[in-house]
mmCIF file of N, CA and C in Angstrom:
data_model
loop_
_atom_site.group_PDB
_atom_site.id
_atom_site.type_symbol
_atom_site.label_atom_id
_atom_site.label_comp_id
_atom_site.label_asym_id
_atom_site.label_seq_id
_atom_site.Cartn_x
_atom_site.Cartn_y
_atom_site.Cartn_z
ATOM 1 N N UNK A 1 7.367 -76.889 -90.191
ATOM 2 C CA UNK A 1 6.379 -75.835 -90.020
ATOM 3 C C UNK A 1 6.044 -75.104 -91.349
ATOM 4 N N UNK A 2 7.093 -75.007 -92.179
ATOM 5 C CA UNK A 2 6.858 -74.434 -93.493
ATOM 6 C C UNK A 2 5.816 -75.166 -94.324
ATOM 7 N N UNK A 3 5.888 -76.491 -94.236
ATOM 8 C CA UNK A 3 4.997 -77.324 -95.034
ATOM 9 C C UNK A 3 3.534 -77.038 -94.550
ATOM 10 N N UNK A 4 3.350 -76.891 -93.225
ATOM 11 C CA UNK A 4 2.019 -76.618 -92.732
ATOM 12 C C UNK A 4 1.525 -75.259 -93.204
ATOM 13 N N UNK A 5 2.468 -74.248 -93.228
ATOM 14 C CA UNK A 5 2.043 -72.905 -93.632
ATOM 15 C C UNK A 5 1.687 -72.971 -95.118
ATOM 16 N N UNK A 6 2.413 -73.750 -95.857
ATOM 17 C CA UNK A 6 2.080 -73.842 -97.341
ATOM 18 C C UNK A 6 0.718 -74.528 -97.523
ATOM 19 N N UNK A 7 0.468 -75.508 -96.609
ATOM 20 C CA UNK A 7 -0.810 -76.227 -96.770
ATOM 21 C C UNK A 7 -1.999 -75.277 -96.378
ATOM 22 N N UNK A 8 -1.702 -74.439 -95.342
ATOM 23 C CA UNK A 8 -2.789 -73.566 -94.942
ATOM 24 C C UNK A 8 -2.957 -72.410 -95.924
ATOM 25 N N UNK A 9 -1.931 -71.909 -96.556
ATOM 26 C CA UNK A 9 -2.065 -70.825 -97.494
ATOM 27 C C UNK A 9 -2.938 -71.259 -98.599
ATOM 28 N N UNK A 10 -2.662 -72.347 -99.284
ATOM 29 C CA UNK A 10 -3.490 -72.777 -100.459
ATOM 30 C C UNK A 10 -4.939 -72.925 -100.049
ATOM 31 N N UNK A 11 -5.150 -73.459 -98.803
ATOM 32 C CA UNK A 11 -6.575 -73.666 -98.380
ATOM 33 C C UNK A 11 -7.230 -72.311 -98.158
ATOM 34 N N UNK A 12 -6.492 -71.357 -97.593
ATOM 35 C CA UNK A 12 -7.082 -70.063 -97.387
ATOM 36 C C UNK A 12 -7.328 -69.289 -98.646
ATOM 37 N N UNK A 13 -6.369 -69.489 -99.608
ATOM 38 C CA UNK A 13 -6.491 -68.744 -100.913
ATOM 39 C C UNK A 13 -7.764 -69.195 -101.605
ATOM 40 N N UNK A 14 -7.878 -70.467 -101.870
ATOM 41 C CA UNK A 14 -9.072 -70.958 -102.626
ATOM 42 C C UNK A 14 -10.449 -70.591 -101.920
ATOM 43 N N UNK A 15 -10.362 -70.500 -100.611
ATOM 44 C CA UNK A 15 -11.630 -70.133 -99.874
ATOM 45 C C UNK A 15 -11.847 -68.675 -99.989
ATOM 46 N N UNK A 16 -10.795 -67.873 -100.090
ATOM 47 C CA UNK A 16 -10.992 -66.419 -100.160
ATOM 48 C C UNK A 16 -11.325 -65.947 -101.594
ATOM 49 N N UNK A 17 -10.752 -66.504 -102.599
ATOM 50 C CA UNK A 17 -11.065 -66.049 -104.004
ATOM 51 C C UNK A 17 -12.528 -66.128 -104.247
ATOM 52 N N UNK A 18 -13.228 -67.239 -103.934
ATOM 53 C CA UNK A 18 -14.714 -67.300 -104.184
ATOM 54 C C UNK A 18 -15.434 -66.111 -103.557
ATOM 55 N N UNK A 19 -15.113 -65.790 -102.290
ATOM 56 C CA UNK A 19 -15.862 -64.767 -101.575
ATOM 57 C C UNK A 19 -15.471 -63.449 -102.305
ATOM 58 N N UNK A 20 -14.191 -63.304 -102.718
ATOM 59 C CA UNK A 20 -13.783 -62.035 -103.355
ATOM 60 C C UNK A 20 -14.437 -61.909 -104.680
ATOM 61 N N UNK A 21 -14.551 -63.061 -105.425
ATOM 62 C CA UNK A 21 -15.189 -63.063 -106.755
ATOM 63 C C UNK A 21 -16.627 -62.611 -106.628
ATOM 64 N N UNK A 22 -17.243 -63.118 -105.563
ATOM 65 C CA UNK A 22 -18.682 -62.820 -105.356
ATOM 66 C C UNK A 22 -18.859 -61.349 -105.065
ATOM 67 N N UNK A 23 -17.893 -60.760 -104.370
ATOM 68 C CA UNK A 23 -18.064 -59.297 -104.040
ATOM 69 C C UNK A 23 -17.844 -58.431 -105.260
ATOM 70 N N UNK A 24 -16.834 -58.746 -106.046
ATOM 71 C CA UNK A 24 -16.581 -57.976 -107.254
ATOM 72 C C UNK A 24 -17.796 -58.042 -108.171
ATOM 73 N N UNK A 25 -18.413 -59.173 -108.260
ATOM 74 C CA UNK A 25 -19.596 -59.335 -109.103
ATOM 75 C C UNK A 25 -20.728 -58.423 -108.587
ATOM 76 N N UNK A 26 -20.832 -58.424 -107.306
ATOM 77 C CA UNK A 26 -21.915 -57.550 -106.682
ATOM 78 C C UNK A 26 -21.698 -56.024 -107.037
ATOM 79 N N UNK A 27 -20.391 -55.690 -106.944
ATOM 80 C CA UNK A 27 -19.966 -54.340 -107.203
ATOM 81 C C UNK A 27 -20.329 -54.019 -108.636
ATOM 82 N N UNK A 28 -20.005 -54.926 -109.554
ATOM 83 C CA UNK A 28 -20.242 -54.698 -110.958
ATOM 84 C C UNK A 28 -21.756 -54.586 -111.233
ATOM 85 N N UNK A 29 -22.533 -55.379 -110.513
ATOM 86 C CA UNK A 29 -23.987 -55.312 -110.694
ATOM 87 C C UNK A 29 -24.509 -54.022 -110.153
ATOM 88 N N UNK A 30 -23.889 -53.557 -109.110
ATOM 89 C CA UNK A 30 -24.248 -52.233 -108.504
ATOM 90 C C UNK A 30 -23.923 -51.131 -109.464
ATOM 91 N N UNK A 31 -22.828 -51.212 -110.174
ATOM 92 C CA UNK A 31 -22.350 -50.151 -111.066
ATOM 93 C C UNK A 31 -23.483 -49.902 -112.144
ATOM 94 N N UNK A 32 -23.829 -51.004 -112.854
ATOM 95 C CA UNK A 32 -24.817 -50.866 -113.909
ATOM 96 C C UNK A 32 -26.184 -50.351 -113.366
ATOM 97 N N UNK A 33 -26.511 -50.835 -112.152
ATOM 98 C CA UNK A 33 -27.769 -50.321 -111.537
ATOM 99 C C UNK A 33 -27.654 -48.842 -111.359
ATOM 100 N N UNK A 34 -26.566 -48.345 -110.825
ATOM 101 C CA UNK A 34 -26.320 -46.944 -110.548
ATOM 102 C C UNK A 34 -26.433 -46.238 -111.825
ATOM 103 N N UNK A 35 -25.801 -46.750 -112.884
ATOM 104 C CA UNK A 35 -25.757 -46.088 -114.197
ATOM 105 C C UNK A 35 -27.137 -46.002 -114.751
ATOM 106 N N UNK A 36 -27.945 -47.025 -114.520
ATOM 107 C CA UNK A 36 -29.302 -47.063 -115.010
ATOM 108 C C UNK A 36 -30.141 -46.063 -114.287
ATOM 109 N N UNK A 37 -29.817 -45.856 -113.025
ATOM 110 C CA UNK A 37 -30.627 -44.858 -112.221
ATOM 111 C C UNK A 37 -30.500 -43.494 -112.797
ATOM 112 N N UNK A 38 -29.310 -42.988 -113.051
ATOM 113 C CA UNK A 38 -29.106 -41.709 -113.659
ATOM 114 C C UNK A 38 -29.773 -41.606 -115.018
ATOM 115 N N UNK A 39 -29.695 -42.700 -115.855
ATOM 116 C CA UNK A 39 -30.275 -42.668 -117.144
ATOM 117 C C UNK A 39 -31.794 -42.557 -117.037
ATOM 118 N N UNK A 40 -32.376 -43.237 -115.996
ATOM 119 C CA UNK A 40 -33.857 -43.133 -115.798
ATOM 120 C C UNK A 40 -34.238 -41.724 -115.366
ATOM 121 N N UNK A 41 -33.356 -41.145 -114.509
ATOM 122 C CA UNK A 41 -33.639 -39.807 -114.042
ATOM 123 C C UNK A 41 -33.659 -38.863 -115.184
ATOM 124 N N UNK A 42 -32.727 -39.004 -116.142
ATOM 125 C CA UNK A 42 -32.658 -38.160 -117.260
ATOM 126 C C UNK A 42 -33.878 -38.331 -118.165
ATOM 127 N N UNK A 43 -34.272 -39.571 -118.319
ATOM 128 C CA UNK A 43 -35.425 -39.868 -119.184
ATOM 129 C C UNK A 43 -36.647 -39.218 -118.543
ATOM 130 N N UNK A 44 -36.773 -39.318 -117.217
ATOM 131 C CA UNK A 44 -37.944 -38.783 -116.538
ATOM 132 C C UNK A 44 -37.926 -37.217 -116.680
ATOM 133 N N UNK A 45 -36.689 -36.668 -116.571
ATOM 134 C CA UNK A 45 -36.615 -35.236 -116.732
ATOM 135 C C UNK A 45 -37.014 -34.814 -118.162
ATOM 136 N N UNK A 46 -36.625 -35.607 -119.094
ATOM 137 C CA UNK A 46 -36.940 -35.311 -120.487
ATOM 138 C C UNK A 46 -38.486 -35.371 -120.663
ATOM 139 N N UNK A 47 -39.044 -36.399 -120.086
ATOM 140 C CA UNK A 47 -40.551 -36.533 -120.209
ATOM 141 C C UNK A 47 -41.214 -35.383 -119.472
ATOM 142 N N UNK A 48 -40.672 -34.968 -118.359
ATOM 143 C CA UNK A 48 -41.289 -33.836 -117.585
ATOM 144 C C UNK A 48 -41.185 -32.577 -118.415
ATOM 145 N N UNK A 49 -40.051 -32.410 -119.049
ATOM 146 C CA UNK A 49 -39.859 -31.214 -119.942
ATOM 147 C C UNK A 49 -40.740 -31.230 -121.076
ATOM 148 N N UNK A 50 -40.898 -32.417 -121.643
ATOM 149 C CA UNK A 50 -41.718 -32.585 -122.870
ATOM 150 C C UNK A 50 -43.208 -32.350 -122.436
#
């Protein structure tokens, strides 16, 4: 039974890493987008003030 568990673990691991890698990438893309939003807001405020 241990052999089967080992076989299932590796299969589950490789299948989960891709999904997890995709999520972290999305989060990283969201971070820059959020950072750009505040930057644009500041630029708009500066233009409004000017």
